[in-house]
Each structure stands twice: as structure tokens, then as C-alpha cells.
CSV table of N, CA and C in Angstrom, one decimal:
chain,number,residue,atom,x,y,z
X,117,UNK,N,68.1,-178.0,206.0
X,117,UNK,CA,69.5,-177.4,206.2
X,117,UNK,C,70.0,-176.7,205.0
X,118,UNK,N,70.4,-175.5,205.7
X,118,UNK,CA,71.1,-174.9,204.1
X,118,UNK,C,72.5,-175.4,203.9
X,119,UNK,N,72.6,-175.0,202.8
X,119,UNK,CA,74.3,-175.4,202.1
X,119,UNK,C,75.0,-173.9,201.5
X,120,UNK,N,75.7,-173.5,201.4
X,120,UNK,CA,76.2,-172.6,200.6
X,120,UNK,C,77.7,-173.3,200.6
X,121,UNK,N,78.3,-172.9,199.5
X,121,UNK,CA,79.9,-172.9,198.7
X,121,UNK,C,80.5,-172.0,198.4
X,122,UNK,N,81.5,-171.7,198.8
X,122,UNK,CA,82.0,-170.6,197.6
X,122,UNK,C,83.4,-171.3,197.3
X,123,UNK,N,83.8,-171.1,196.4
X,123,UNK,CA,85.0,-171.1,195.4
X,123,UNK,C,85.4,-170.3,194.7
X,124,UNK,N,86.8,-170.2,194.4
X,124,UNK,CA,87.3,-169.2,193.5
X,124,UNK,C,88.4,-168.4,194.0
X,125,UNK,N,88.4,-168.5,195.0
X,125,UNK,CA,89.9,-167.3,195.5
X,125,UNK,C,90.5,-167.7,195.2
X,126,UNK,N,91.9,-167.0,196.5
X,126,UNK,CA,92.9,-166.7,195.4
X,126,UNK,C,93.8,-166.1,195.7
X,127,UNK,N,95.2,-165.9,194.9
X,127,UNK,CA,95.9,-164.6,194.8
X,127,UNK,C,96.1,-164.0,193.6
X,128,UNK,N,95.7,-162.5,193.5
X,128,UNK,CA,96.1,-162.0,192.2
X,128,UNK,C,96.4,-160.6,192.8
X,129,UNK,N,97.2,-160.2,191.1
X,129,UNK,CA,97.8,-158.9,191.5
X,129,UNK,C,97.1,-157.5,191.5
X,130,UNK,N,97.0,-156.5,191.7
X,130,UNK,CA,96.3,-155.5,191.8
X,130,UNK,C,95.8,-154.7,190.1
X,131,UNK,N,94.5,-154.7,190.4
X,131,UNK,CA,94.3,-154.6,189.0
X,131,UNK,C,94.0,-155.8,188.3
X,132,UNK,N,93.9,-156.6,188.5
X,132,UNK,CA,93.3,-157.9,188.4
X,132,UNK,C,92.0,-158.1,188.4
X,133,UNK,N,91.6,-159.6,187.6
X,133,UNK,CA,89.8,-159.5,187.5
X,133,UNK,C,90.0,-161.3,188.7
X,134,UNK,N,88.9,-161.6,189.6
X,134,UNK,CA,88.4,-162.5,189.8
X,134,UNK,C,87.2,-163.1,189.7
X,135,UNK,N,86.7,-163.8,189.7
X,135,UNK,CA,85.2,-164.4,189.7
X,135,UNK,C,84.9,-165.3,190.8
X,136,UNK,N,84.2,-165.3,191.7
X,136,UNK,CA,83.9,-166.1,193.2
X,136,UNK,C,82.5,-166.7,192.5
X,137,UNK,N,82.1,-168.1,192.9
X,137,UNK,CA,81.1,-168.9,192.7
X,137,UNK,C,80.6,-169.3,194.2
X,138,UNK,N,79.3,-168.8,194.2
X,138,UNK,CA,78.5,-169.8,195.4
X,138,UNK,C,77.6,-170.6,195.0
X,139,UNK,N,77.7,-172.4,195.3
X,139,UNK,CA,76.6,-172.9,195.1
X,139,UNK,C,75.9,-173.5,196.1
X,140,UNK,N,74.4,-173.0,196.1
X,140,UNK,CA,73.3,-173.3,197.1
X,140,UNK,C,72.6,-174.7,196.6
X,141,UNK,N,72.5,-175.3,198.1
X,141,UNK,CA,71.6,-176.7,197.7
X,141,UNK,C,70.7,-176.9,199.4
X,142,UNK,N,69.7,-177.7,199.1
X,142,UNK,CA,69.3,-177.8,200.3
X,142,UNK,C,68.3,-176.6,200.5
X,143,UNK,N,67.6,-176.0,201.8
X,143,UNK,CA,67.5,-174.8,202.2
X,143,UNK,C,67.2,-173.8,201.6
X,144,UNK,N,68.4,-173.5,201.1
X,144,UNK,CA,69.1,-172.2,200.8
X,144,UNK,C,68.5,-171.6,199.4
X,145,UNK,N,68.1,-173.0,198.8
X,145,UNK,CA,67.8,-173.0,197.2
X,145,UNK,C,66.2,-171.9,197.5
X,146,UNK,N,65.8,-171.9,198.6
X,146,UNK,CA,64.2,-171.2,199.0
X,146,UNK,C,64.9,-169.9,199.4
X,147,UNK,N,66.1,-169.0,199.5
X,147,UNK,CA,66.2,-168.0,199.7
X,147,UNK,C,65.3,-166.9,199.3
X,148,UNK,N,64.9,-165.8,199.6
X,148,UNK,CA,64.4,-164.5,199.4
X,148,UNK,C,65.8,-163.5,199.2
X,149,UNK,N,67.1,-163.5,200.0
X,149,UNK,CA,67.7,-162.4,199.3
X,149,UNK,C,69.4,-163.0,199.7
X,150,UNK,N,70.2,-163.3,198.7
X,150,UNK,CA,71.4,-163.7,198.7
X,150,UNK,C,72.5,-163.0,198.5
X,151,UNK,N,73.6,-162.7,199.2
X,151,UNK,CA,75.2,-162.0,198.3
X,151,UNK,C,76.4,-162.2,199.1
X,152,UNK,N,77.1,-161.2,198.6
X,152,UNK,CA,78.6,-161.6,199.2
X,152,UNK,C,78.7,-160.3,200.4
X,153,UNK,N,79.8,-161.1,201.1
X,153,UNK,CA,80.7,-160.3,202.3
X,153,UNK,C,81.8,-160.6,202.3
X,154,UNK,N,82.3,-159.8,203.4
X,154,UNK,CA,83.8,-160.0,202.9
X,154,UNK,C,84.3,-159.4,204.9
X,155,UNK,N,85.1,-160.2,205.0
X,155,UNK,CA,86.1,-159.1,206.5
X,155,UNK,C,87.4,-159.6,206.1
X,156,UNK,N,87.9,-158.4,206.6
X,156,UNK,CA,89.3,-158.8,206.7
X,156,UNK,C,90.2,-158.8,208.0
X,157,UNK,N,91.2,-159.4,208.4
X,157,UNK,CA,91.5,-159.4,209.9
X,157,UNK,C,91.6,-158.4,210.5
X,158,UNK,N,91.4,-158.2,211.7
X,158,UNK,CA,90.7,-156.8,212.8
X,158,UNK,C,89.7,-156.1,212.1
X,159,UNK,N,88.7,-156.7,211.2
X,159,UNK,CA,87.8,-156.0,210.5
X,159,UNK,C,86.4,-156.4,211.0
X,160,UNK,N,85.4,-155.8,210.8
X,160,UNK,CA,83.8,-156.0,211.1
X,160,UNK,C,83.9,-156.6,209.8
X,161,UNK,N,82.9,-157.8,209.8
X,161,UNK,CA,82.3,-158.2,208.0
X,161,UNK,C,81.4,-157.2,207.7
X,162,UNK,N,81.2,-157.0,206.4
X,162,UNK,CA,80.9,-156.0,205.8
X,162,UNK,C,79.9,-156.3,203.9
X,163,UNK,N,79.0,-156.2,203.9
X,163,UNK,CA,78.3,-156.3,202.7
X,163,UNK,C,78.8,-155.9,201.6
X,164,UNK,N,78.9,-156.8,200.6
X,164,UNK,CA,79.5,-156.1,199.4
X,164,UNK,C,78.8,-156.1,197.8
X,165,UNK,N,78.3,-157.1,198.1
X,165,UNK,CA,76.7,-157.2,196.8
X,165,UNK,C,75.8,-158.3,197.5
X,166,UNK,N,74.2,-158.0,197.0
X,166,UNK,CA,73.3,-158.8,197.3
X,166,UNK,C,72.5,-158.7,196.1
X,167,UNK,N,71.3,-159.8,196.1
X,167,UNK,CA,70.5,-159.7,194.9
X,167,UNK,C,69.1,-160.1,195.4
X,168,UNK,N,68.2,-159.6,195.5
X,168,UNK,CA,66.8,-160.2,195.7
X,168,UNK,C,66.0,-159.8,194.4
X,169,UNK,N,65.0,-159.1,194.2
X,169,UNK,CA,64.4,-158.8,193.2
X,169,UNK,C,65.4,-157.8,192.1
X,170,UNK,N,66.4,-157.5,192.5
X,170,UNK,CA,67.2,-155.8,192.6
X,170,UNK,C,68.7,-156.0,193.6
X,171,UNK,N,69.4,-155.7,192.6
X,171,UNK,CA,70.8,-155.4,193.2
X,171,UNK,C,71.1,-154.3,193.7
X,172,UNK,N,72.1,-154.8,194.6
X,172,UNK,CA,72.8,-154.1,195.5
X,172,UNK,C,73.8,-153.6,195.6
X,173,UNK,N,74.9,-152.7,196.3
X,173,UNK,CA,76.4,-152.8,195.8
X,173,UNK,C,76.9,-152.2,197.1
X,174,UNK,N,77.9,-152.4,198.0
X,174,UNK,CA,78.4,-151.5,198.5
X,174,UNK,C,79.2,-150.4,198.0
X,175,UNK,N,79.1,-148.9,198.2
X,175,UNK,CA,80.1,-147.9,197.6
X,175,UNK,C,81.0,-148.4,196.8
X,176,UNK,N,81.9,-148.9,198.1
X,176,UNK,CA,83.5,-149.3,197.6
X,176,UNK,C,83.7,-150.5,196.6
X,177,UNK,N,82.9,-151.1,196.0
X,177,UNK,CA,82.5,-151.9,195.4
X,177,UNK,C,82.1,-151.3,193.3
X,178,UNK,N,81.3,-150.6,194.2
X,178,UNK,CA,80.4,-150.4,192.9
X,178,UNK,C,81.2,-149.8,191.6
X,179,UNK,N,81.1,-150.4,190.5
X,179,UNK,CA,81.1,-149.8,189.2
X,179,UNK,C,82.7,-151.1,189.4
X,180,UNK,N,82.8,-151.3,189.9
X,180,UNK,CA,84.1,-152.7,190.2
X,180,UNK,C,83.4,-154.2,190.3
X,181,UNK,N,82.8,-154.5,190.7
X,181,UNK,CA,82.2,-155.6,191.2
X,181,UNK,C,81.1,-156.0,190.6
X,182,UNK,N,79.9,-157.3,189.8
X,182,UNK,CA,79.0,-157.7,189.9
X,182,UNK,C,78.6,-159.1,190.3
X,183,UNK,N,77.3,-158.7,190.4
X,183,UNK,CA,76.8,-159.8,191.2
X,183,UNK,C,75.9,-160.4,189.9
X,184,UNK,N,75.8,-161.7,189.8
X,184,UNK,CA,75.0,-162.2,188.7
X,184,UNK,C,74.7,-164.0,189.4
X,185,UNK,N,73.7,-164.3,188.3
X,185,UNK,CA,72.7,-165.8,189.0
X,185,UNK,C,72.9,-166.6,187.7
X,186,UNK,N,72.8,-168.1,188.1
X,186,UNK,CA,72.6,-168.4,186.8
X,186,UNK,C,71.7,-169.6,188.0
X,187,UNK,N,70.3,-169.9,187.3
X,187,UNK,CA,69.6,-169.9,188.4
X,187,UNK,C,69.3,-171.7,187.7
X,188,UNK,N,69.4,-172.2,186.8
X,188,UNK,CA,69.5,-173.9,186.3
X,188,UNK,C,70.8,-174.4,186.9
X,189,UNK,N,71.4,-173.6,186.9
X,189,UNK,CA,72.7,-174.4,188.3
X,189,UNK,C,73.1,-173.9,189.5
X,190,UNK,N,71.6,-173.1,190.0
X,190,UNK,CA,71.7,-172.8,191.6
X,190,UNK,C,72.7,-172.3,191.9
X,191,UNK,N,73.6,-171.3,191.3
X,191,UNK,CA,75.2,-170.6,191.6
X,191,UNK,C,74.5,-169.0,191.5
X,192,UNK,N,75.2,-168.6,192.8
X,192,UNK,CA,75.4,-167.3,192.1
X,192,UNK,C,77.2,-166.8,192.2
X,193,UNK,N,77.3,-165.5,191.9
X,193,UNK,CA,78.2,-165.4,191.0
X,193,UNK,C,78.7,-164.1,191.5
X,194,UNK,N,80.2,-163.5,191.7
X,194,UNK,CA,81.1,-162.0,192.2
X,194,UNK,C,82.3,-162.2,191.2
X,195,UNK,N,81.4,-161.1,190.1
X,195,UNK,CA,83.1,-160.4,189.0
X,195,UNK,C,83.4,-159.6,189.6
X,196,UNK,N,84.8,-159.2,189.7
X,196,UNK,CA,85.2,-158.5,190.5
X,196,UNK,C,86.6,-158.0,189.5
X,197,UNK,N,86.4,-157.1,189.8
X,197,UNK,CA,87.4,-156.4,188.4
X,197,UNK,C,88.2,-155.5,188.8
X,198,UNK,N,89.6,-154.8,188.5
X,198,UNK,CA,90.1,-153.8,189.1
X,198,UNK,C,90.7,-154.0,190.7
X,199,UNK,N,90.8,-155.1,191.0
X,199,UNK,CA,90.9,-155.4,192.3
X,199,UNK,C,92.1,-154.3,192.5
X,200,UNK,N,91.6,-153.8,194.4
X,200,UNK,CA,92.7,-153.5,194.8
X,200,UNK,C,93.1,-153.8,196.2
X,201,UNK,N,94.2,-153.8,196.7
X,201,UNK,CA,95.0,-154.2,197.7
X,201,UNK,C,94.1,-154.7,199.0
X,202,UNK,N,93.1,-153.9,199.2
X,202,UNK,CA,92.2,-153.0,200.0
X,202,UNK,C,91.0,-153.9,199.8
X,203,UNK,N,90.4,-154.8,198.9
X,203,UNK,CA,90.0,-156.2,198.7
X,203,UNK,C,90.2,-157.3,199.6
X,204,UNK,N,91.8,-157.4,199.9
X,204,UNK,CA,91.7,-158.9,200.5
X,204,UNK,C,90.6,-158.7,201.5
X,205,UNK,N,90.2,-160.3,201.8
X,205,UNK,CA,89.5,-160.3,202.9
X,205,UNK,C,89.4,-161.6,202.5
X,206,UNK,N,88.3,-162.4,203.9
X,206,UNK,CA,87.7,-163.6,203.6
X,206,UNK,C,86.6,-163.5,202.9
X,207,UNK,N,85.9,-163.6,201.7
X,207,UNK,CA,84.3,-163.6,200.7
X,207,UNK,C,83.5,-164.8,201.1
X,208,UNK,N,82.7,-164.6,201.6
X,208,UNK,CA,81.5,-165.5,202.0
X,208,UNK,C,80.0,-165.5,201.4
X,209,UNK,N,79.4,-166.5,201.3
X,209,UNK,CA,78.3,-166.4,200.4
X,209,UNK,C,76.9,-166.3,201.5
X,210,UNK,N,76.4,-165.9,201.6
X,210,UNK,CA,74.9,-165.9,202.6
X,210,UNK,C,74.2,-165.7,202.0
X,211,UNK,N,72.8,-166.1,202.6
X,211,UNK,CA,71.5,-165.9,202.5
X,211,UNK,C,70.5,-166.1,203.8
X,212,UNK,N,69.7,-165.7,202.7
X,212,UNK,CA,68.3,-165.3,204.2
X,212,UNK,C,67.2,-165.8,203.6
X,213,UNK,N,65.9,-166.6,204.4
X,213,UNK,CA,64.4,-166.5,203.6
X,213,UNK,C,63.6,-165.4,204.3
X,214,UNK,N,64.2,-164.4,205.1
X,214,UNK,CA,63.1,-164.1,205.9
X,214,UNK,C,63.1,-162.6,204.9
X,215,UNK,N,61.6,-161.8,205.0
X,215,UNK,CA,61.3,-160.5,204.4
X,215,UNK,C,62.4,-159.7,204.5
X,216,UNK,N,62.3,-159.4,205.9
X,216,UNK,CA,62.8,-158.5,206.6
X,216,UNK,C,64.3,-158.5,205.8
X,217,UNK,N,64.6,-159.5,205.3
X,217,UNK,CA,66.4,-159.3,205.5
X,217,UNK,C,66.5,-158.5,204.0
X,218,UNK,N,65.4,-158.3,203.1
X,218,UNK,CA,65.4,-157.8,202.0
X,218,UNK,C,65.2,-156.2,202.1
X,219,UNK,N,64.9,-155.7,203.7
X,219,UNK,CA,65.2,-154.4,203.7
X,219,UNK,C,66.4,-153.9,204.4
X,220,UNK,N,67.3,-154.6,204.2
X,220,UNK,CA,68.5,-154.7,204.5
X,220,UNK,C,69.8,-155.5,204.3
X,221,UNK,N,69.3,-155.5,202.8
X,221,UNK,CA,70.3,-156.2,201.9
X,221,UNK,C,71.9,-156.3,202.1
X,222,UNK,N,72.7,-155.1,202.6
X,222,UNK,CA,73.8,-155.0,202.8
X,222,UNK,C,74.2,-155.4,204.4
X,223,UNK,N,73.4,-155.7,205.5
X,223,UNK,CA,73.6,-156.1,206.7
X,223,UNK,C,73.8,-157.6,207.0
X,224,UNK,N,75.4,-157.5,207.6
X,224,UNK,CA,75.5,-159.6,207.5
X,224,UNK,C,74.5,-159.6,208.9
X,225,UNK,N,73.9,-158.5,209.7
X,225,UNK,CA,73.0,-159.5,210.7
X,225,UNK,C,72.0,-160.1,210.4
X,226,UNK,N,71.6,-159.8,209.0
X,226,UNK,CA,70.1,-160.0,209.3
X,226,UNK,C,70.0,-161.5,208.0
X,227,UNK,N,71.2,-161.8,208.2
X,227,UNK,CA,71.7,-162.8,207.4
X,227,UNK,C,71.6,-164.7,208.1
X,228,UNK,N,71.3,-165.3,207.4
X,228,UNK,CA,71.3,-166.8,208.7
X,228,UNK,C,72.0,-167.6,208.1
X,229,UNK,N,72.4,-168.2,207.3
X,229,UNK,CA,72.9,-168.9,206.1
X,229,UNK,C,74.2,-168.6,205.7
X,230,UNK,N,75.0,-168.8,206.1
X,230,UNK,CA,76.5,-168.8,205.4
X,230,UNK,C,77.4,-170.0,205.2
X,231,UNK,N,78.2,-169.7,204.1
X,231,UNK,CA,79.1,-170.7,203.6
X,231,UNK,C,80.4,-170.2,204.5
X,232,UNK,N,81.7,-171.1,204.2
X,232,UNK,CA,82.4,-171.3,205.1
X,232,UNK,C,84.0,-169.8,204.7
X,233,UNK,N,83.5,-169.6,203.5
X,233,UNK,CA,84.6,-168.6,203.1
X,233,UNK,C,85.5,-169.0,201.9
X,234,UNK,N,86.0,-168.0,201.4
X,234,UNK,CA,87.0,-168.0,200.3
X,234,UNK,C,87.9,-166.9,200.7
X,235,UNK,N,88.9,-167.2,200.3
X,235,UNK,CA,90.2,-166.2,200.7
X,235,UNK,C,90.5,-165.2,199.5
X,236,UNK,N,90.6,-164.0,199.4
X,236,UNK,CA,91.0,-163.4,198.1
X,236,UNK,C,91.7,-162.6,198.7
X,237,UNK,N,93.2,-162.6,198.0
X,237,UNK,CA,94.5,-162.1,198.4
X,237,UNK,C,94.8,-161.2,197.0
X,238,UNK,N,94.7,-159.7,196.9
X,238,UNK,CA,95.4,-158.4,195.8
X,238,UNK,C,96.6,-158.3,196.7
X,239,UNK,N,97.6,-158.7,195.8
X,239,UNK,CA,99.2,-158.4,196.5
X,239,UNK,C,99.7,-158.7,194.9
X,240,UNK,N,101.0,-157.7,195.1
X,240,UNK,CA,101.9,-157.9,193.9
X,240,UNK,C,103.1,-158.6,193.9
């Protein structure tokens, strides 16, 4: 059985930095490709970093956001910097063992493994 965690939301104000933690136990710890998502209400969820061999970023994300591992305490890790309004959502941590989902790093379908969510609220 997999496990995933995330922690770390929140509310912060625009322009703000956060840091989200997922920790994997169980399962999960045998991933092939891990990252974050995010939806927000009447939204599709939507990929916003992953990491397999090689990182990933969505657009709206990128040069704002990283994704990092620290792999002796099974956590991986979303700096997230510059936040803006346009951020909130619910952040979820997934993973996958299968190939396939490593050619399609940014797709929550191809995803099996998810934690339960974190809340990240940019409001002033």
C-alpha cells in the first residue's frame, strides 16, 4: 500500500514564499516518477512539478516553483516563491511505479498514488 503526506499549507500573502513536504512510506517509497498538483474549485487538477530522472515544471509555474528530494528521509519537497493569487488551490503529492507515467510526467491520469491534499491560500 502506498502512503503519501503532504504538509505545509497555508495562508500567505501575495508574493510570498512557501514550502509543501510530501512524505512517502510503504509502496510509494518504489516510485519511478513523483510531483505535485494542484486544482482549484471548478477546476481540472493540473500538474505542476514532477521528478523522475529529470524535472519537470508546468509553464505557469516555472522559474517560481521547485521541486527537490531529500531521499534519507523519503520527503520530497515544492518551493514555491512569488506566489500569486492565481496559486490557491488544493497541492497534492502523487506518484506512479509504472514506465509509462514517466512519459507523461505532468498528467494526474497517469498517476495512481495520491496523498490526501494541502490547502494553499495567496490572499492579502
Amino acid at each position: 500500500q502506498e502512503q503519501l503526506v503532504e504538509s505545509g499549507g497555508g495562508l500567505v500573502q501575495p508574493g510570498g514564499s512557501m514550502r509543501l513536504s510530501c512524505a512517502a512510506s510503504g509502496a510509494a517509497l518504489d516510485y519511478t516518477i513523483i510531483g505535485w498538483f494542484r486544482q482549484a474549485p471548478g477546476k481540472e487538477r493540473e500538474g505542476v512539478a514532477s521528478f523522475t530522472g529529470r524535472t519537470f515544471y508546468a509553464d505557469s509555474v516555472k522559474g517560481r516553483f521547485t521541486i527537490s528530494r531529500d531521499y534519507a528521509k523519503n520527503a520530497v519537497y515544492l518551493e514555491m516563491n512569488n506566489l500569486k493569487p492565481e496559486d490557491t488551490a488544493v497541492y497534492f503529492c502523487a506518484a506512479d511505479n509504472r514506465v509509462i507515467a514517466t512519459m507523461f510526467p505532468l498528467d494526474p491520469g497517469h498517476f495512481g498514488s495520491w496523498g490526501q491534499g494541502t490547502q494553499v491560500t495567496v490572499s492579502s
